[in-house]
Amino acid sequence: MKRTQLAAAVLLATGSVSAFAATYSVTPLPLQDTARNNFGRSIDNAGKMLSVAQLEFNPPVDIQQLEDDTSFFEQFGENLDSEDDVRQGVFTDRDYNAIVNYLVTTPARFAGQRLATFRTYETDTQDFSLVPGLDRVTDKFNDYTQSVETIGRDSLNGDYIVGDSTAFVVLDSYENQNGDTLNYTYPESAEQGFVQVSSETKVLPAIDTTAGGFSSARAINANLQVAGFSTVSFQSDITDSVEACADDEERADIPEGRCLFAIYNGAFNVPRISRAFINSSTDFLPRFVLFSEVNATVWQLDVNGDVISTDTYPLLFEPAEDDVQHYYTYAYDINSQGMAVGEGLTGERVVITRPGTSGRTESERVATVFRDGETIELLPRDENILSQAIAINDENWVTGAILRSQSDIARSRMFVYNLDTQEAQYPDGFFVSAGVTANAINNNNIVVGKGDVTATSDALRETAAFMYNINTEEFTDLNDLVACDSPYELIEAVDINDDNEIIANARVKTTNKYITGNEIIDDNGETEEIDSIIAVKLSPLANGAVDECEIPEDERPYEREGASTGWLALLSLFSAAFIRRKIKK
């Protein structure tokens, strides 16, 4: 997009972008020198933000493990700049890249060092610190192992941080029946919810901790109640397998911990309703979770972050005794009154035609409220194919997503609903058939998220960050509120605090770099510009006004276009021109 003549490089060097004609300034979080990309996760009322760094520069490498416990040198040794130097721990930029790529892209290995792809940092616009999750400092690296993936999800005044973490990766040396010693590496348990208080991390345990159980922490309120979900029971397949692992005669010739890892291994990723979900077989859930019942869970903490009590919320229905399907209720947010919101399965199936696909039978999911020990369905089921509540504020306004068909194609749309008055709003977004994803709501009744800006038939459309004012019913492209010469294209607003400060994900041009952080220089001595995603803070300007931007006619396919979809998939979807729009529904 041709915004104005001011060079992006100059703007980037200033650190913050604003103009008298803008209503928001844009400040990148100070993490660009830490990783190739960083994705915003939350901002609290103290202005403290959480951001997830992807592919951090200069991760630690254990050459001994690489040499003894993997086939790296057999596979790639001849392609290295110097195999001998690598074996001595001396790397060129290219060789370092090759090693790290191997370690992060072959997670199915049961031996050798593990490196996490994503880790979380707490930051303001000046300083930042690691949120280590369940990682530990070891003598080997004299630092954290960087083997643990941590996704921070919410914070309270920067003092309490909650989120999800994979477990610490152990090195388990085992002598098998042939007398050979094998070095197994694996995380000690399934993914766990955690709270970090005063730099100390504490697990938020599941109700049923068979093989460690599974839990997820999504939000924390001012009363130190943490909302999320956890395993409450397991099917006999899991309990029988755990018993077999403990039996030396039944277990294979592997250590018990490695045997248990085969049971709980797998990544957990709750899909938005814009993605298909089938509870009997899905790529989103590991087998361990599929063979369990998961319930919305609220952990009550004391000031030290210790769990005082735990409440769970049941399914929306009672499954038949012989029903072995996986069912759940999930809580995603909680307000200061202790009311949580989320979603639950109904036990029914629905046929859905999504963009680019024919009709498919999926599990029915509905938005839910959790209060007074009850799981309550939120919206009339006959009006929507699916629904999902994502956030709630202290005024009891709930926001989330519904799935409705437009021209026989189902796309996600936003809803807001008041628990006290039963008032509901269903904003169209930037155009009538636009997909809209709500991410957060503050106590000023402002919702933020991302919305489609191109009216195409594609499964993935270009998106832009938005804010929606419930009181005025105004749906605004946040790109309209920043300076025209900003180098940042705001593709998703992730969270908003009560000062109307916003953390967003933006696309920006950067130079391509090795994993060392050094720029890649081509054969002509030139650097290569690439699209990167970074988290930015949007701060209201007291005397700002909307800037009128001139955009060439040939760059107006609809209105403004931006990058699309969720933060884990952003990197593959960069293209197009952009323009701004502000509409009122």
PDB file of N, CA and C in Angstrom, residues 287-343:
ATOM      1  N   ARG A 287      -4.767 -37.883  21.967  1.00  0.00           N
ATOM      2  CA  ARG A 287      -5.570 -39.047  22.362  1.00  0.00           C
ATOM      3  C   ARG A 287      -5.875 -39.009  23.853  1.00  0.00           C
ATOM      4  N   PHE A 288      -4.929 -38.571  24.647  1.00  0.00           N
ATOM      5  CA  PHE A 288      -5.080 -38.479  26.094  1.00  0.00           C
ATOM      6  C   PHE A 288      -6.317 -37.677  26.469  1.00  0.00           C
ATOM      7  N   VAL A 289      -6.545 -36.553  25.786  1.00  0.00           N
ATOM      8  CA  VAL A 289      -7.698 -35.704  26.070  1.00  0.00           C
ATOM      9  C   VAL A 289      -8.964 -36.288  25.451  1.00  0.00           C
ATOM     10  N   LEU A 290      -8.847 -36.875  24.262  1.00  0.00           N
ATOM     11  CA  LEU A 290     -10.016 -37.468  23.609  1.00  0.00           C
ATOM     12  C   LEU A 290     -10.622 -38.591  24.443  1.00  0.00           C
ATOM     13  N   PHE A 291      -9.811 -39.246  25.282  1.00  0.00           N
ATOM     14  CA  PHE A 291     -10.304 -40.335  26.128  1.00  0.00           C
ATOM     15  C   PHE A 291     -10.598 -39.835  27.546  1.00  0.00           C
ATOM     16  N   SER A 292     -11.010 -38.584  27.645  1.00  0.00           N
ATOM     17  CA  SER A 292     -11.331 -38.008  28.947  1.00  0.00           C
ATOM     18  C   SER A 292     -12.585 -37.161  28.836  1.00  0.00           C
ATOM     19  N   GLU A 293     -13.109 -36.757  30.001  1.00  0.00           N
ATOM     20  CA  GLU A 293     -14.095 -35.686  30.044  1.00  0.00           C
ATOM     21  C   GLU A 293     -13.401 -34.467  30.620  1.00  0.00           C
ATOM     22  N   VAL A 294     -13.575 -33.338  29.966  1.00  0.00           N
ATOM     23  CA  VAL A 294     -12.969 -32.083  30.403  1.00  0.00           C
ATOM     24  C   VAL A 294     -14.079 -31.131  30.815  1.00  0.00           C
ATOM     25  N   ASN A 295     -13.942 -30.512  31.965  1.00  0.00           N
ATOM     26  CA  ASN A 295     -14.956 -29.567  32.450  1.00  0.00           C
ATOM     27  C   ASN A 295     -14.354 -28.192  32.686  1.00  0.00           C
ATOM     28  N   ALA A 296     -15.174 -27.172  32.459  1.00  0.00           N
ATOM     29  CA  ALA A 296     -14.790 -25.811  32.841  1.00  0.00           C
ATOM     30  C   ALA A 296     -14.425 -25.807  34.316  1.00  0.00           C
ATOM     31  N   THR A 297     -13.309 -25.123  34.640  1.00  0.00           N
ATOM     32  CA  THR A 297     -12.761 -25.160  35.989  1.00  0.00           C
ATOM     33  C   THR A 297     -12.416 -23.741  36.432  1.00  0.00           C
ATOM     34  N   VAL A 298     -12.737 -23.434  37.690  1.00  0.00           N
ATOM     35  CA  VAL A 298     -12.352 -22.153  38.279  1.00  0.00           C
ATOM     36  C   VAL A 298     -11.546 -22.453  39.533  1.00  0.00           C
ATOM     37  N   TRP A 299     -10.280 -22.021  39.518  1.00  0.00           N
ATOM     38  CA  TRP A 299      -9.396 -22.177  40.659  1.00  0.00           C
ATOM     39  C   TRP A 299      -9.404 -20.886  41.473  1.00  0.00           C
ATOM     40  N   GLN A 300      -9.691 -20.965  42.772  1.00  0.00           N
ATOM     41  CA  GLN A 300      -9.595 -19.817  43.652  1.00  0.00           C
ATOM     42  C   GLN A 300      -8.212 -19.807  44.288  1.00  0.00           C
ATOM     43  N   LEU A 301      -7.467 -18.708  44.093  1.00  0.00           N
ATOM     44  CA  LEU A 301      -6.112 -18.601  44.611  1.00  0.00           C
ATOM     45  C   LEU A 301      -6.074 -17.711  45.847  1.00  0.00           C
ATOM     46  N   ASP A 302      -5.023 -17.907  46.659  1.00  0.00           N
ATOM     47  CA  ASP A 302      -4.729 -16.922  47.697  1.00  0.00           C
ATOM     48  C   ASP A 302      -3.685 -15.952  47.156  1.00  0.00           C
ATOM     49  N   VAL A 303      -3.243 -15.020  47.971  1.00  0.00           N
ATOM     50  CA  VAL A 303      -2.336 -13.987  47.480  1.00  0.00           C
ATOM     51  C   VAL A 303      -0.978 -14.549  47.068  1.00  0.00           C
ATOM     52  N   ASN A 304      -0.663 -15.751  47.512  1.00  0.00           N
ATOM     53  CA  ASN A 304       0.602 -16.380  47.143  1.00  0.00           C
ATOM     54  C   ASN A 304       0.482 -17.228  45.883  1.00  0.00           C
ATOM     55  N   GLY A 305      -0.730 -17.293  45.311  1.00  0.00           N
ATOM     56  CA  GLY A 305      -0.932 -18.085  44.114  1.00  0.00           C
ATOM     57  C   GLY A 305      -1.230 -19.546  44.388  1.00  0.00           C
ATOM     58  N   ASP A 306      -1.428 -19.914  45.652  1.00  0.00           N
ATOM     59  CA  ASP A 306      -1.788 -21.288  45.997  1.00  0.00           C
ATOM     60  C   ASP A 306      -3.291 -21.485  45.844  1.00  0.00           C
ATOM     61  N   VAL A 307      -3.689 -22.682  45.416  1.00  0.00           N
ATOM     62  CA  VAL A 307      -5.101 -22.981  45.187  1.00  0.00           C
ATOM     63  C   VAL A 307      -5.803 -23.231  46.518  1.00  0.00           C
ATOM     64  N   ILE A 308      -6.839 -22.447  46.787  1.00  0.00           N
ATOM     65  CA  ILE A 308      -7.647 -22.612  48.001  1.00  0.00           C
ATOM     66  C   ILE A 308      -8.789 -23.586  47.747  1.00  0.00           C
ATOM     67  N   SER A 309      -9.448 -23.415  46.596  1.00  0.00           N
ATOM     68  CA  SER A 309     -10.586 -24.266  46.241  1.00  0.00           C
ATOM     69  C   SER A 309     -10.688 -24.348  44.731  1.00  0.00           C
ATOM     70  N   THR A 310     -11.413 -25.370  44.284  1.00  0.00           N
ATOM     71  CA  THR A 310     -11.591 -25.580  42.846  1.00  0.00           C
ATOM     72  C   THR A 310     -13.039 -25.940  42.566  1.00  0.00           C
ATOM     73  N   ASP A 311     -13.659 -25.259  41.608  1.00  0.00           N
ATOM     74  CA  ASP A 311     -15.026 -25.559  41.184  1.00  0.00           C
ATOM     75  C   ASP A 311     -15.008 -25.991  39.728  1.00  0.00           C
ATOM     76  N   THR A 312     -15.809 -26.995  39.408  1.00  0.00           N
ATOM     77  CA  THR A 312     -15.951 -27.421  38.016  1.00  0.00           C
ATOM     78  C   THR A 312     -17.404 -27.304  37.601  1.00  0.00           C
ATOM     79  N   TYR A 313     -17.601 -27.211  36.293  1.00  0.00           N
ATOM     80  CA  TYR A 313     -18.936 -27.011  35.740  1.00  0.00           C
ATOM     81  C   TYR A 313     -19.247 -28.142  34.766  1.00  0.00           C
ATOM     82  N   PRO A 314     -20.404 -28.784  34.943  1.00  0.00           N
ATOM     83  CA  PRO A 314     -20.695 -30.030  34.225  1.00  0.00           C
ATOM     84  C   PRO A 314     -21.047 -29.818  32.761  1.00  0.00           C
ATOM     85  N   LEU A 315     -21.238 -30.942  32.089  1.00  0.00           N
ATOM     86  CA  LEU A 315     -21.689 -30.926  30.699  1.00  0.00           C
ATOM     87  C   LEU A 315     -23.109 -30.386  30.617  1.00  0.00           C
ATOM     88  N   LEU A 316     -23.521 -30.030  29.400  1.00  0.00           N
ATOM     89  CA  LEU A 316     -24.872 -29.530  29.176  1.00  0.00           C
ATOM     90  C   LEU A 316     -25.899 -30.655  29.135  1.00  0.00           C
ATOM     91  N   PHE A 317     -25.435 -31.897  29.126  1.00  0.00           N
ATOM     92  CA  PHE A 317     -26.343 -33.044  29.016  1.00  0.00           C
ATOM     93  C   PHE A 317     -25.695 -34.228  29.732  1.00  0.00           C
ATOM     94  N   GLU A 318     -26.447 -35.282  29.896  1.00  0.00           N
ATOM     95  CA  GLU A 318     -25.943 -36.490  30.541  1.00  0.00           C
ATOM     96  C   GLU A 318     -25.729 -37.553  29.474  1.00  0.00           C
ATOM     97  N   PRO A 319     -24.479 -37.902  29.138  1.00  0.00           N
ATOM     98  CA  PRO A 319     -24.236 -38.922  28.108  1.00  0.00           C
ATOM     99  C   PRO A 319     -24.759 -40.291  28.549  1.00  0.00           C
ATOM    100  N   ALA A 320     -25.084 -41.122  27.595  1.00  0.00           N
ATOM    101  CA  ALA A 320     -25.492 -42.496  27.888  1.00  0.00           C
ATOM    102  C   ALA A 320     -24.325 -43.265  28.492  1.00  0.00           C
ATOM    103  N   GLU A 321     -24.625 -44.277  29.275  1.00  0.00           N
ATOM    104  CA  GLU A 321     -23.582 -45.017  29.977  1.00  0.00           C
ATOM    105  C   GLU A 321     -22.567 -45.632  29.023  1.00  0.00           C
ATOM    106  N   ASP A 322     -23.036 -46.063  27.849  1.00  0.00           N
ATOM    107  CA  ASP A 322     -22.137 -46.714  26.887  1.00  0.00           C
ATOM    108  C   ASP A 322     -21.547 -45.737  25.873  1.00  0.00           C
ATOM    109  N   ASP A 323     -21.746 -44.439  26.072  1.00  0.00           N
ATOM    110  CA  ASP A 323     -21.227 -43.420  25.153  1.00  0.00           C
ATOM    111  C   ASP A 323     -19.764 -43.145  25.500  1.00  0.00           C
ATOM    112  N   VAL A 324     -18.856 -43.412  24.558  1.00  0.00           N
ATOM    113  CA  VAL A 324     -17.423 -43.239  24.811  1.00  0.00           C
ATOM    114  C   VAL A 324     -16.862 -42.042  24.047  1.00  0.00           C
ATOM    115  N   GLN A 325     -17.729 -41.155  23.573  1.00  0.00           N
ATOM    116  CA  GLN A 325     -17.256 -39.960  22.889  1.00  0.00           C
ATOM    117  C   GLN A 325     -16.625 -38.989  23.895  1.00  0.00           C
ATOM    118  N   HIS A 326     -15.800 -38.101  23.380  1.00  0.00           N
ATOM    119  CA  HIS A 326     -15.203 -37.063  24.219  1.00  0.00           C
ATOM    120  C   HIS A 326     -16.151 -35.874  24.306  1.00  0.00           C
ATOM    121  N   TYR A 327     -16.430 -35.424  25.536  1.00  0.00           N
ATOM    122  CA  TYR A 327     -17.292 -34.259  25.732  1.00  0.00           C
ATOM    123  C   TYR A 327     -16.607 -33.275  26.677  1.00  0.00           C
ATOM    124  N   TYR A 328     -16.992 -31.994  26.545  1.00  0.00           N
ATOM    125  CA  TYR A 328     -16.323 -30.983  27.365  1.00  0.00           C
ATOM    126  C   TYR A 328     -17.207 -29.783  27.617  1.00  0.00           C
ATOM    127  N   THR A 329     -16.820 -29.003  28.627  1.00  0.00           N
ATOM    128  CA  THR A 329     -17.173 -27.596  28.779  1.00  0.00           C
ATOM    129  C   THR A 329     -15.856 -26.859  28.995  1.00  0.00           C
ATOM    130  N   TYR A 330     -15.710 -25.683  28.365  1.00  0.00           N
ATOM    131  CA  TYR A 330     -14.495 -24.876  28.479  1.00  0.00           C
ATOM    132  C   TYR A 330     -14.868 -23.483  28.985  1.00  0.00           C
ATOM    133  N   ALA A 331     -14.103 -22.944  29.904  1.00  0.00           N
ATOM    134  CA  ALA A 331     -14.250 -21.543  30.312  1.00  0.00           C
ATOM    135  C   ALA A 331     -13.075 -20.748  29.760  1.00  0.00           C
ATOM    136  N   TYR A 332     -13.370 -19.616  29.108  1.00  0.00           N
ATOM    137  CA  TYR A 332     -12.345 -18.793  28.483  1.00  0.00           C
ATOM    138  C   TYR A 332     -12.105 -17.463  29.203  1.00  0.00           C
ATOM    139  N   ASP A 333     -13.091 -16.987  29.960  1.00  0.00           N
ATOM    140  CA  ASP A 333     -12.940 -15.687  30.614  1.00  0.00           C
ATOM    141  C   ASP A 333     -13.809 -15.664  31.860  1.00  0.00           C
ATOM    142  N   ILE A 334     -13.504 -14.739  32.773  1.00  0.00           N
ATOM    143  CA  ILE A 334     -14.255 -14.609  34.013  1.00  0.00           C
ATOM    144  C   ILE A 334     -14.239 -13.144  34.433  1.00  0.00           C
ATOM    145  N   ASN A 335     -15.395 -12.636  34.915  1.00  0.00           N
ATOM    146  CA  ASN A 335     -15.439 -11.237  35.339  1.00  0.00           C
ATOM    147  C   ASN A 335     -15.279 -11.120  36.850  1.00  0.00           C
ATOM    148  N   SER A 336     -15.343  -9.904  37.370  1.00  0.00           N
ATOM    149  CA  SER A 336     -15.077  -9.692  38.791  1.00  0.00           C
ATOM    150  C   SER A 336     -16.191 -10.236  39.675  1.00  0.00           C
ATOM    151  N   GLN A 337     -17.368 -10.519  39.081  1.00  0.00           N
ATOM    152  CA  GLN A 337     -18.454 -11.135  39.840  1.00  0.00           C
ATOM    153  C   GLN A 337     -18.324 -12.658  39.902  1.00  0.00           C
ATOM    154  N   GLY A 338     -17.290 -13.186  39.264  1.00  0.00           N
ATOM    155  CA  GLY A 338     -17.086 -14.630  39.279  1.00  0.00           C
ATOM    156  C   GLY A 338     -17.884 -15.387  38.253  1.00  0.00           C
ATOM    157  N   MET A 339     -18.492 -14.679  37.294  1.00  0.00           N
ATOM    158  CA  MET A 339     -19.212 -15.361  36.207  1.00  0.00           C
ATOM    159  C   MET A 339     -18.242 -15.637  35.072  1.00  0.00           C
ATOM    160  N   ALA A 340     -18.192 -16.888  34.650  1.00  0.00           N
ATOM    161  CA  ALA A 340     -17.295 -17.293  33.570  1.00  0.00           C
ATOM    162  C   ALA A 340     -18.111 -17.612  32.322  1.00  0.00           C
ATOM    163  N   VAL A 341     -17.463 -17.520  31.178  1.00  0.00           N
ATOM    164  CA  VAL A 341     -18.123 -17.833  29.906  1.00  0.00           C
ATOM    165  C   VAL A 341     -17.206 -18.715  29.073  1.00  0.00           C
ATOM    166  N   GLY A 342     -17.819 -19.423  28.152  1.00  0.00           N
ATOM    167  CA  GLY A 342     -17.037 -20.299  27.281  1.00  0.00           C
ATOM    168  C   GLY A 342     -17.936 -21.048  26.325  1.00  0.00           C
ATOM    169  N   GLU A 343     -17.769 -22.362  26.263  1.00  0.00           N
ATOM    170  CA  GLU A 343     -18.555 -23.170  25.343  1.00  0.00           C
ATOM    171  C   GLU A 343     -18.656 -24.593  25.866  1.00  0.00           C
TER     172      GLU A 343
END
